[in-house]
mmCIF file of C-alpha atoms and ligand atoms in Angstrom:
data_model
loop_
_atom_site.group_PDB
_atom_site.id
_atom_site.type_symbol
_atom_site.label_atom_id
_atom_site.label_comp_id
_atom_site.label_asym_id
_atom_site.label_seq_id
_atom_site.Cartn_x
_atom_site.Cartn_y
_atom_site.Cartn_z
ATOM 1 C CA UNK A 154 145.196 61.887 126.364
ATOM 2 C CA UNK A 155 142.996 59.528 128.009
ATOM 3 C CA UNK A 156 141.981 60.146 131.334
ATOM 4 C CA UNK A 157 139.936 57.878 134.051
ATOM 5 C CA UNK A 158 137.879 59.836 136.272
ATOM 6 C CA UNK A 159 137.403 57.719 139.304
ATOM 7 C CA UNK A 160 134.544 59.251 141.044
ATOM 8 C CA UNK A 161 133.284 60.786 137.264
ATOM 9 C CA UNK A 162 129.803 60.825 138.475
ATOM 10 C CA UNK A 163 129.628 62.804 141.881
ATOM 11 C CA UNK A 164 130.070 66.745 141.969
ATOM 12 C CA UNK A 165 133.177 67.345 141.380
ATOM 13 C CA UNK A 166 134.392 64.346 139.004
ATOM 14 C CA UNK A 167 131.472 65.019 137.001
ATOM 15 C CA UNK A 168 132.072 68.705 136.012
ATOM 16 C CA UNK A 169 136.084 67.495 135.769
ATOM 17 C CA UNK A 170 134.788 64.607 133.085
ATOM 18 C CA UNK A 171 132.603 67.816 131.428
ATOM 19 C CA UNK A 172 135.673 70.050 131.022
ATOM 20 C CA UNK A 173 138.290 67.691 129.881
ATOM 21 C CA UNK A 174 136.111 66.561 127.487
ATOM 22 C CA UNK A 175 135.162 70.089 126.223
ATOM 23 C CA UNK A 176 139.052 70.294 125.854
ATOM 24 C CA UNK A 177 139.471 67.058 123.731
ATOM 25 C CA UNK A 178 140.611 64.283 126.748
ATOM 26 C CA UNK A 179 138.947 61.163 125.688
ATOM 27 C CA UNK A 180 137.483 60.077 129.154
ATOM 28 C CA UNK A 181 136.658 56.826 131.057
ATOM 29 C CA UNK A 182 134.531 56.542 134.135
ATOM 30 C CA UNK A 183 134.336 54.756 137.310
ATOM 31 C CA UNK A 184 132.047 55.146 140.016
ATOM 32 C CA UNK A 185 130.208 52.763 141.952
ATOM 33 C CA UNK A 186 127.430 56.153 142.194
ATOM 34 C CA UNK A 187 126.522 55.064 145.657
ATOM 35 C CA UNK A 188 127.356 59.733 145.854
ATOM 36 C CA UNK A 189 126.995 60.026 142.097
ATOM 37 C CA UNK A 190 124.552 60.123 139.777
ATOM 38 C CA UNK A 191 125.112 58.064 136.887
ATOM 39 C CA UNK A 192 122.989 60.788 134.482
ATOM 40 C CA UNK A 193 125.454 62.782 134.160
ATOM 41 C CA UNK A 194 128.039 60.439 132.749
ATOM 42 C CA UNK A 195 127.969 62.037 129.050
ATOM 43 C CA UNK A 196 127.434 60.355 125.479
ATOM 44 C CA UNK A 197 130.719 59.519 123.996
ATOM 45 C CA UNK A 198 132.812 58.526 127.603
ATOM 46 C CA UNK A 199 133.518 54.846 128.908
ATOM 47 C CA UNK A 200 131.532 54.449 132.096
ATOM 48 C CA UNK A 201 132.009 51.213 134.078
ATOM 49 C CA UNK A 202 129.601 50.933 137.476
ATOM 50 C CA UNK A 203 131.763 49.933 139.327
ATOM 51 C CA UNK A 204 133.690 49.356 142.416
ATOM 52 C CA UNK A 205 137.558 50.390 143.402
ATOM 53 C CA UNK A 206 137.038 47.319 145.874
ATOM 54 C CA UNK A 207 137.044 45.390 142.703
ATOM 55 C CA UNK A 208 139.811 44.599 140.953
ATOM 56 C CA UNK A 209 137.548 43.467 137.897
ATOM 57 C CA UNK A 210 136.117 46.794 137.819
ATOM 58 C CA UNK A 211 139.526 48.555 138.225
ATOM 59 C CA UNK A 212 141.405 46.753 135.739
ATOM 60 C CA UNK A 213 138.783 46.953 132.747
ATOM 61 C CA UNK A 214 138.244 50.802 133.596
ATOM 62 C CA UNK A 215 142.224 51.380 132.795
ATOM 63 C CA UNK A 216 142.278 49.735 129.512
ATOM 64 C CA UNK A 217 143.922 52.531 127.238
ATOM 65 C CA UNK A 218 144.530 54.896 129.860
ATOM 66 C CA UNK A 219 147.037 57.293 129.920
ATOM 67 C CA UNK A 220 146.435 58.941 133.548
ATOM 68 C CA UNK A 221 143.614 58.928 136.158
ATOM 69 C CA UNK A 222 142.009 61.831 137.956
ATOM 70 C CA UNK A 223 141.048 60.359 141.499
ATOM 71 C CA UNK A 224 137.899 61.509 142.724
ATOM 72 C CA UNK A 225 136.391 58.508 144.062
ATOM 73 C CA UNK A 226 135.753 58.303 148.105
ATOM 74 C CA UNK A 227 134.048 59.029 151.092
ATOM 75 C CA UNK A 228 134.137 62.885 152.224
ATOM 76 C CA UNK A 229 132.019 63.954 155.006
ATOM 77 C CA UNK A 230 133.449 64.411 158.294
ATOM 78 C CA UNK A 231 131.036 63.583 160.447
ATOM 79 C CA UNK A 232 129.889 59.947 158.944
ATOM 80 C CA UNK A 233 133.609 59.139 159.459
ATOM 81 C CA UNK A 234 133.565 59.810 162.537
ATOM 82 C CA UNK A 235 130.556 57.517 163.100
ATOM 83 C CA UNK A 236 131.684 54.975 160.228
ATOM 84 C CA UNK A 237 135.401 55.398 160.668
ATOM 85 C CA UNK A 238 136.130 51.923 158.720
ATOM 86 C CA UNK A 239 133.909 52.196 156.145
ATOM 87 C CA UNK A 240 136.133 55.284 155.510
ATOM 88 C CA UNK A 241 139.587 52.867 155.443
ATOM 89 C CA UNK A 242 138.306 50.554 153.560
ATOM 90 C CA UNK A 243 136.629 52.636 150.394
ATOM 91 C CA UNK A 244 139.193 55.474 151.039
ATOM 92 C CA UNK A 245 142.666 53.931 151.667
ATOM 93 C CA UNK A 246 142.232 50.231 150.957
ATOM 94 C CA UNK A 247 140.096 51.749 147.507
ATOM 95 C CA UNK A 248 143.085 53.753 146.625
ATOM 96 C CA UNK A 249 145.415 50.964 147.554
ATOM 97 C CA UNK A 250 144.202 48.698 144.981
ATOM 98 C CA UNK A 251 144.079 51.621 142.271
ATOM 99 C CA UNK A 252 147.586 52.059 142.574
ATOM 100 C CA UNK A 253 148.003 48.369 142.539
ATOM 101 C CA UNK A 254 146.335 47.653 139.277
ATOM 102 C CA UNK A 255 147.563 51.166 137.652
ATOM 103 C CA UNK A 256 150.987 49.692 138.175
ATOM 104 C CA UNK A 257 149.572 46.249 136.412
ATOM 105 C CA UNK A 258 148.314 48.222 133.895
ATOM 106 C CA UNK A 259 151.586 50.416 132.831
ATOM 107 C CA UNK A 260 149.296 53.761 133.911
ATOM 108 C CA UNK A 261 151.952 56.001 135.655
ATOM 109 C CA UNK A 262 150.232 59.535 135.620
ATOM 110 C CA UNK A 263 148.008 60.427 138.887
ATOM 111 C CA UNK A 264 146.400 63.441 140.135
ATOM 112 C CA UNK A 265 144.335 62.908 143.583
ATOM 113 C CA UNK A 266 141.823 64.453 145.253
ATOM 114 C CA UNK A 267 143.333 65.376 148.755
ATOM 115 C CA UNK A 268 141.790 67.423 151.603
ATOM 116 C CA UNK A 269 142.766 70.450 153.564
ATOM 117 C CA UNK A 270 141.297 68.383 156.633
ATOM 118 C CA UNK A 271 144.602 66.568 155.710
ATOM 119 C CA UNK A 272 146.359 69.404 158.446
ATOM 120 C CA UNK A 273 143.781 69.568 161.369
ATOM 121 C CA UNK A 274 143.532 72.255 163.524
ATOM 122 C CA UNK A 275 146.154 75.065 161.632
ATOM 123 C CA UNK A 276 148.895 76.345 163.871
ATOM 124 C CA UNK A 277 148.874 79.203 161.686
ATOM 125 C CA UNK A 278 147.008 80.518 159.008
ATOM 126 C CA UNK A 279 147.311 80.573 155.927
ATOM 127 C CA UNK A 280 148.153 76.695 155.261
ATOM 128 C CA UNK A 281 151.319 76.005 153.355
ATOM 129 C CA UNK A 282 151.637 72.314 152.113
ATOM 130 C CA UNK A 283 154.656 72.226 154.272
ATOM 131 C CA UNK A 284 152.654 72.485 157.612
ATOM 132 C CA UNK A 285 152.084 69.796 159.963
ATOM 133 C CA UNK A 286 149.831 67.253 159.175
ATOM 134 C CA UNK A 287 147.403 66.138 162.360
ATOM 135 C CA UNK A 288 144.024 65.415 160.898
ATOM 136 C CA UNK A 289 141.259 65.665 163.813
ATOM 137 C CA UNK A 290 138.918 63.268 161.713
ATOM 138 C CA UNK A 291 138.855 60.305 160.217
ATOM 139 C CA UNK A 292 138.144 61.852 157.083
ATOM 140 C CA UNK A 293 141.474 63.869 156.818
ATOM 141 C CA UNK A 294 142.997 60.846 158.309
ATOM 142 C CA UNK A 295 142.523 58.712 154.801
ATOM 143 C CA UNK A 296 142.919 61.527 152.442
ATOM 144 C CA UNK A 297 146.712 62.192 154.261
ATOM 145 C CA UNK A 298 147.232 58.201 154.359
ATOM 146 C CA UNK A 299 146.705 57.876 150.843
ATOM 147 C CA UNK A 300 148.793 60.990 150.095
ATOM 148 C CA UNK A 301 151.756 59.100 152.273
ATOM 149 C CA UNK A 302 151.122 56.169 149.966
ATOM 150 C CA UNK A 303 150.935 58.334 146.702
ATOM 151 C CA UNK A 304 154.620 59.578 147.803
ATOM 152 C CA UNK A 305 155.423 55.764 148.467
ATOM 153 C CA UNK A 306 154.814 54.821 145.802
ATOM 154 C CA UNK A 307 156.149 57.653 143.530
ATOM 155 C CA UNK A 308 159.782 56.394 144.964
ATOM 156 C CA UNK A 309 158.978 53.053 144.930
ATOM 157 C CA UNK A 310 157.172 52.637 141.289
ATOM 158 C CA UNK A 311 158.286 56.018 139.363
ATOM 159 C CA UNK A 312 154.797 57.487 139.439
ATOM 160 C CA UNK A 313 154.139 61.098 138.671
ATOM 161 C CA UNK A 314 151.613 62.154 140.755
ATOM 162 C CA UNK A 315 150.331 65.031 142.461
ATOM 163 C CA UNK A 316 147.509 65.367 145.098
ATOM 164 C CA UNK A 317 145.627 68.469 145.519
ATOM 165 C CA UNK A 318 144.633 69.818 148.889
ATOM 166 C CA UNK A 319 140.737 71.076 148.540
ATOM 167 C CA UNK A 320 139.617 73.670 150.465
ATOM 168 C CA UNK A 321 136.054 74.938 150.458
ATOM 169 C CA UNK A 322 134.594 73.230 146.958
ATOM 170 C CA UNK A 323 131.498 75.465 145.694
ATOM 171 C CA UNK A 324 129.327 76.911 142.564
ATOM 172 C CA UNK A 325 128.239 74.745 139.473
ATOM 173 C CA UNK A 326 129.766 74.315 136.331
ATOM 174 C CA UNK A 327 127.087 74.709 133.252
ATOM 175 C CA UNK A 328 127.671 72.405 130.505
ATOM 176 C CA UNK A 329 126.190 71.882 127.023
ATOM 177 C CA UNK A 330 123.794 69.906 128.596
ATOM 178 C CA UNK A 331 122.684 72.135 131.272
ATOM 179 C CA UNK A 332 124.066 72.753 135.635
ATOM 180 C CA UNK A 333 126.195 70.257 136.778
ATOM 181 C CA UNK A 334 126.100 70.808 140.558
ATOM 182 C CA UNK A 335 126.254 69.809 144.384
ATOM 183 C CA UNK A 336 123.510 67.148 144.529
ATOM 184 C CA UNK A 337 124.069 65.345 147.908
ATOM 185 C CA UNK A 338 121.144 63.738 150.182
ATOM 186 C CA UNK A 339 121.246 65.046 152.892
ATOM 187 C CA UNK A 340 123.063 68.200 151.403
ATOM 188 C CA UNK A 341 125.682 69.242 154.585
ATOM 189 C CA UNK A 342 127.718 72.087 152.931
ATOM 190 C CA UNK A 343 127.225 75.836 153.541
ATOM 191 C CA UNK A 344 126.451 77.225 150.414
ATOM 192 C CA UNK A 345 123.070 75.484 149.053
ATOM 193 C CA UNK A 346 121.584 74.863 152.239
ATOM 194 C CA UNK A 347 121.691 78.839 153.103
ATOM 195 C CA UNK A 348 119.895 78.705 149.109
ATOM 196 C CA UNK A 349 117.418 76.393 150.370
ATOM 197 C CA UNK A 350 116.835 78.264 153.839
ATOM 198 C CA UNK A 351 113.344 79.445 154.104
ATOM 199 C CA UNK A 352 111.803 80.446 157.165
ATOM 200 C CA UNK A 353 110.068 77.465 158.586
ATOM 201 C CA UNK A 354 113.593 75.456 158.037
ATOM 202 C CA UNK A 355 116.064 77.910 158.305
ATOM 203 C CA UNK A 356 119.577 77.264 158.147
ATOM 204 C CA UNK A 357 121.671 76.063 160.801
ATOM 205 C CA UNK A 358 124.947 78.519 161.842
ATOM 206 C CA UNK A 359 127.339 76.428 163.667
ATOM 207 C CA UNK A 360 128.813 77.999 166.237
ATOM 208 C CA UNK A 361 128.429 82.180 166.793
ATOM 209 C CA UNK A 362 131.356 81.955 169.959
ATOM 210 C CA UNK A 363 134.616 81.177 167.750
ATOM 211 C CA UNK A 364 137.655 83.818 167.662
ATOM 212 C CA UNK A 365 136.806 85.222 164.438
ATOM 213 C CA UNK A 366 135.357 88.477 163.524
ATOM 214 C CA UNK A 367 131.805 87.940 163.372
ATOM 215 C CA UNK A 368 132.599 84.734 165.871
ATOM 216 C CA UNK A 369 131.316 82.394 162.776
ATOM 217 C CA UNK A 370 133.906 79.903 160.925
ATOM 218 C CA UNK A 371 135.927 81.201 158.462
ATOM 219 C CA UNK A 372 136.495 78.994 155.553
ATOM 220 C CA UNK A 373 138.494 79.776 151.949
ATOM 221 C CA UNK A 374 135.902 78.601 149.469
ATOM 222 C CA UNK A 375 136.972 77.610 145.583
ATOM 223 C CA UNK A 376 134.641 77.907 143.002
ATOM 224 C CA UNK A 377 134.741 74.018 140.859
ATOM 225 C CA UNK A 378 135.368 75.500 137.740
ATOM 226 C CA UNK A 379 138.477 77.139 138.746
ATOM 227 C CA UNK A 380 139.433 73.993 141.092
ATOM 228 C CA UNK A 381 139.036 71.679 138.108
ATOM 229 C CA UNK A 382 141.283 74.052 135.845
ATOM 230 C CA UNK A 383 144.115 73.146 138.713
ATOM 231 C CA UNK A 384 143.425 69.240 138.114
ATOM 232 C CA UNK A 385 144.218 69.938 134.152
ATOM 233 C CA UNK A 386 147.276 72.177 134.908
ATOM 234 C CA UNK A 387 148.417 69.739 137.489
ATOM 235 C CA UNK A 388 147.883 66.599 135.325
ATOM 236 C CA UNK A 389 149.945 68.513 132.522
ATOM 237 C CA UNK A 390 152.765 69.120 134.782
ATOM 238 C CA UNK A 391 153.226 65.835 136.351
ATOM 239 C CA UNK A 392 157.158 64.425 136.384
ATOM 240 C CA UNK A 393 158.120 60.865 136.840
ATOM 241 C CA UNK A 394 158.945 60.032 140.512
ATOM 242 C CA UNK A 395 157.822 62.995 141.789
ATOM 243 C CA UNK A 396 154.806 63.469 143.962
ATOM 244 C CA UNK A 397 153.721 67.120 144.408
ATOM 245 C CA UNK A 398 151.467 68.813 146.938
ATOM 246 C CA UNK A 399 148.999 71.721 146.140
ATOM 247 C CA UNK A 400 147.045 73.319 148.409
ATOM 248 C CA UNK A 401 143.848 74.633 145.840
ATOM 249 C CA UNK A 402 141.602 77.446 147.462
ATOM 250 C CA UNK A 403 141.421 81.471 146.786
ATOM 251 C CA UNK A 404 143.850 82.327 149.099
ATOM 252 C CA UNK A 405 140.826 84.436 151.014
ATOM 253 C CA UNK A 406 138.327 83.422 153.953
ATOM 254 C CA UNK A 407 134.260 83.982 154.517
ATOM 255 C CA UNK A 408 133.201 83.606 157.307
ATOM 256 C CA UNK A 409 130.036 81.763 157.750
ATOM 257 C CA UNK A 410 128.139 84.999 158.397
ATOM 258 C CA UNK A 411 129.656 86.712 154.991
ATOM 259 C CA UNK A 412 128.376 83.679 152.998
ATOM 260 C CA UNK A 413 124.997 84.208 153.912
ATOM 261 C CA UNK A 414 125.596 87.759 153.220
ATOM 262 C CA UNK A 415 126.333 87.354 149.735
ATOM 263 C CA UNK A 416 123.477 84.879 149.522
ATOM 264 C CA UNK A 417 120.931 87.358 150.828
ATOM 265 C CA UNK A 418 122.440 89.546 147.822
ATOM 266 C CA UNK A 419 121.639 87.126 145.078
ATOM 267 C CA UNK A 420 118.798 86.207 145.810
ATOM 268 C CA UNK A 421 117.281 89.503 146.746
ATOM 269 C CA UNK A 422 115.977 88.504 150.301
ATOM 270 C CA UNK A 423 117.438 88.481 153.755
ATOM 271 C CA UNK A 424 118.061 84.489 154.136
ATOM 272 C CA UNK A 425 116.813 83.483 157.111
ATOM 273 C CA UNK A 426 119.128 81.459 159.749
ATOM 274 C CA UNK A 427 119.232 79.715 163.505
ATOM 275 C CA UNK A 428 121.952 80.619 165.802
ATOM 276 C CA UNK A 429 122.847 76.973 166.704
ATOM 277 C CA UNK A 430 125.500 75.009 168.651
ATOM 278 C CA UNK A 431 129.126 74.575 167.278
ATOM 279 C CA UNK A 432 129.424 71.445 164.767
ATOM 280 C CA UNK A 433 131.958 68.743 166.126
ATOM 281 C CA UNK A 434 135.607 68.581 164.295
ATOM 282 C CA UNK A 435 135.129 72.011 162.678
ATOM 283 C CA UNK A 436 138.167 74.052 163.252
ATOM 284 C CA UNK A 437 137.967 77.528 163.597
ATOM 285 C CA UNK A 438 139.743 79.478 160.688
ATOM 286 C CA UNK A 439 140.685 77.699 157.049
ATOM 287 C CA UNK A 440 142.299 79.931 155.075
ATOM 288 C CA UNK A 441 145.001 78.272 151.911
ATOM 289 C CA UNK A 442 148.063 79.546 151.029
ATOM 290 C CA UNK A 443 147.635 79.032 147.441
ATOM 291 C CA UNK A 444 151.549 80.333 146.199
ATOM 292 C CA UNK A 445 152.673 77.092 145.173
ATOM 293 C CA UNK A 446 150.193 76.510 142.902
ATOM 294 C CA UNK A 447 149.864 79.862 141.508
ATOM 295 C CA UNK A 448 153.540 79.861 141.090
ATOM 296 C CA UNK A 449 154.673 76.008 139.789
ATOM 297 C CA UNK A 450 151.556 75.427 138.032
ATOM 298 C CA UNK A 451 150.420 78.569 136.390
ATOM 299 C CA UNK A 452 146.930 78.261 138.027
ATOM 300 C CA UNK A 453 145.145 81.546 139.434
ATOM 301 C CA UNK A 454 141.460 81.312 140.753
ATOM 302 C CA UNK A 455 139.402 83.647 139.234
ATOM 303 C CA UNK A 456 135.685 82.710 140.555
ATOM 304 C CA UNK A 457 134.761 84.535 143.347
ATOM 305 C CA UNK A 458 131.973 84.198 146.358
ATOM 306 C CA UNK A 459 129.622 86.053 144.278
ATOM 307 C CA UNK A 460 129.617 83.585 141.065
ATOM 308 C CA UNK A 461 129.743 80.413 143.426
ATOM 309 C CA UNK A 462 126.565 81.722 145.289
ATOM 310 C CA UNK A 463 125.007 82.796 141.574
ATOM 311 C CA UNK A 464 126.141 79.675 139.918
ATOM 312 C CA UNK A 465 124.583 77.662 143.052
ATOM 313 C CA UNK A 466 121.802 79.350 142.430
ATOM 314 C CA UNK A 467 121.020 79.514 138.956
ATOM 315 C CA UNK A 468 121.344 75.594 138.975
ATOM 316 C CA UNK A 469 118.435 75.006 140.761
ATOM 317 C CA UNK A 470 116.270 76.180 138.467
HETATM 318 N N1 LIG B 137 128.034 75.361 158.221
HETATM 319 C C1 LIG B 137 126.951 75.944 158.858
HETATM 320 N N2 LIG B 137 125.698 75.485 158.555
HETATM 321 C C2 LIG B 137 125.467 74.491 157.634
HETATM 322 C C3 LIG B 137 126.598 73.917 156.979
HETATM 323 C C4 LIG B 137 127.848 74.379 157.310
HETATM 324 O O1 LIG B 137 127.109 76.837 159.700
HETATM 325 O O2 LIG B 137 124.306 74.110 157.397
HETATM 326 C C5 LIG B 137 129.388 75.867 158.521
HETATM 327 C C6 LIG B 137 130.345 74.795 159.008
HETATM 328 O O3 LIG B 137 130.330 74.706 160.413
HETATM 329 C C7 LIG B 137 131.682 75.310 158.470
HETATM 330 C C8 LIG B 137 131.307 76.043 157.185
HETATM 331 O O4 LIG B 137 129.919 76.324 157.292
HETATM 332 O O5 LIG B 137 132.221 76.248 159.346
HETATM 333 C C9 LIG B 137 131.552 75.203 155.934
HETATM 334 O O6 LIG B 137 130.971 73.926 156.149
HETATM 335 P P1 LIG B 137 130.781 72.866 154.994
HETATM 336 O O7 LIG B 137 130.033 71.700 155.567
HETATM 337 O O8 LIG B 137 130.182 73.540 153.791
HETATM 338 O O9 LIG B 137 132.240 72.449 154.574
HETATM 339 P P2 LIG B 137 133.459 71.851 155.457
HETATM 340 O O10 LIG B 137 134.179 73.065 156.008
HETATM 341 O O11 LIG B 137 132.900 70.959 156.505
HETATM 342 O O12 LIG B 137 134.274 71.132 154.442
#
């Protein structure tokens, strides 16, 4: 099969485009690697730089596809909030003319990269795919727009799609060619900046007053490896006119404290961290229930804290 990775070049997409093509998907890529990196786009795949604003781009990238993985987007919550169209224009209008031009194309297989900030502020925890959706970002806002349009268009064009609701992404896949992992500027996410604390720039804990435990965020944090696995079960499952909903995490929460915990235990030192204000739109508690996808796909997580932290950590080196 031949797959388009939209977004092949950024964390995620680019371990997905390292996996399928360990498992014999012949892959195209398109990124515009404004995230990305475009050194990691392997020998032996179709990458086009390119734009999903550009309907040149788009349509030359889907020549001889079969299905796209869609990666490609936006995803911190607070630059949304301070760039909230910038956000509906590369998120929702970008997606809009993918389907567009996948329907112009004959391509009728889809999986998507949703969000868990798709639900907002949980009324209870954990998350099933059936709970309300009220995003408290503009972030979550465009991943559960294009969702609505994904179903929209499953009705309306006889797509088979499925979007998958990430949790906590973490850990590093390592491929023939060495660590693909997490290589943002500025890096925001938990796990490597607690790697990179030292203690002149320690790392920041947001918030040490929340109702949790420890009174640190809990989140439910997926290692890629086993997130990506989900993408190839899903993709293999999809049925025309039917748009399905996964949420993809462990099923189990950290909490911010318990990360650096586990940290201080690979690494062999006490990682050193600042007791600092609560970070705006972070919700307390994230936890996934993960039932559906254990149960319709087949899928079962198998990575735990320890091997993202490891993994995290053995690809900076
Ligand atoms: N967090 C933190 N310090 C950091 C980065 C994140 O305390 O330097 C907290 C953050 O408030 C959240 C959790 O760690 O509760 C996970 O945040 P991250 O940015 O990794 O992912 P998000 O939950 O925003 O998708």
């Amino acid at each position: 099969m031949h797959v388009l990775v939209t977004g092949g070049t950024g964390y995620i997409g680019s371990t997905a485009v390292e996996i399928l093509l360990s498992q014999g998907y012949q892959i195209s890529i398109l990124d515009d690697c404004s995230t990305g990196h475009a050194d990691t786009a392997p020998a032996g795949v179709t990458f086009i730089q390119g734009s999903l604003l550009n309907g040149g781009d788009l349509a030359q990238a889907l020549v001889g596809v079969d299905a796209v993985m869609h990666f490609a987007g936006k995803s911190l919550v607070g630059e949304s909030v301070e760039k909230p169209v910038m956000y509906q224009q590369v998120n929702v209008q970008g997606s809009r003319n993918l389907l567009d031009e996948m329907h112009k194309s004959g391509v009728t297989k889809l999986v998507f990269s949703s969000s868990a900030a798709t639900y907002g502020e949980p009324e209870h925890v954990p998350i099933l795919e059936s709970a309300p959706t009220k995003p408290t970002n503009p972030y979550g806002a465009t991943k559960l727009e294009i969702d609505q349009m994904i179903t929209a268009e499953a009705t309306s064009r006889d797509i088979a799609a499925a979007s998958l609701r990430y949790f906590n992404v973490a850990g590093a896949y390592k491929s023939d060619r060495g660590w693909l992992a997490e290589r943002h500027n500025p890096e925001t996410h938990l796990i490597p900046n607690v790697l990179r604390s030292t203690k002149e720039n320690p790392v920041k804990i947001f918030g040490t007053d929340w109702p949790t435990s420890d009174g640190t965020c809990v989140r439910d944090y997926v290692h890629v490896v086993d997130l990506i696995d989900a993408h190839i079960k899903a993709l293999e499952s999809l049925q025309p006119g039917k748009h399905e909903i996964y949420n993809l995490g462990s099923g189990d929460g950290y909490s911010v404290r318990q990360v650096v915990t586990a940290a201080s235990k690979a690494t062999g030192h006490e990682i050193p961290t600042l007791d600092s204000p609560r970070r705006a739109g972070d919700p307390a508690v994230l936890i996934a229930d993960i039932n559906k996808a254990k149960s319709k796909l087949g899928w079962i997580p198998t990575r735990g804290i320890e091997s993202m932290v490891t993994d995290t950590l053995a690809s900076f080196n």
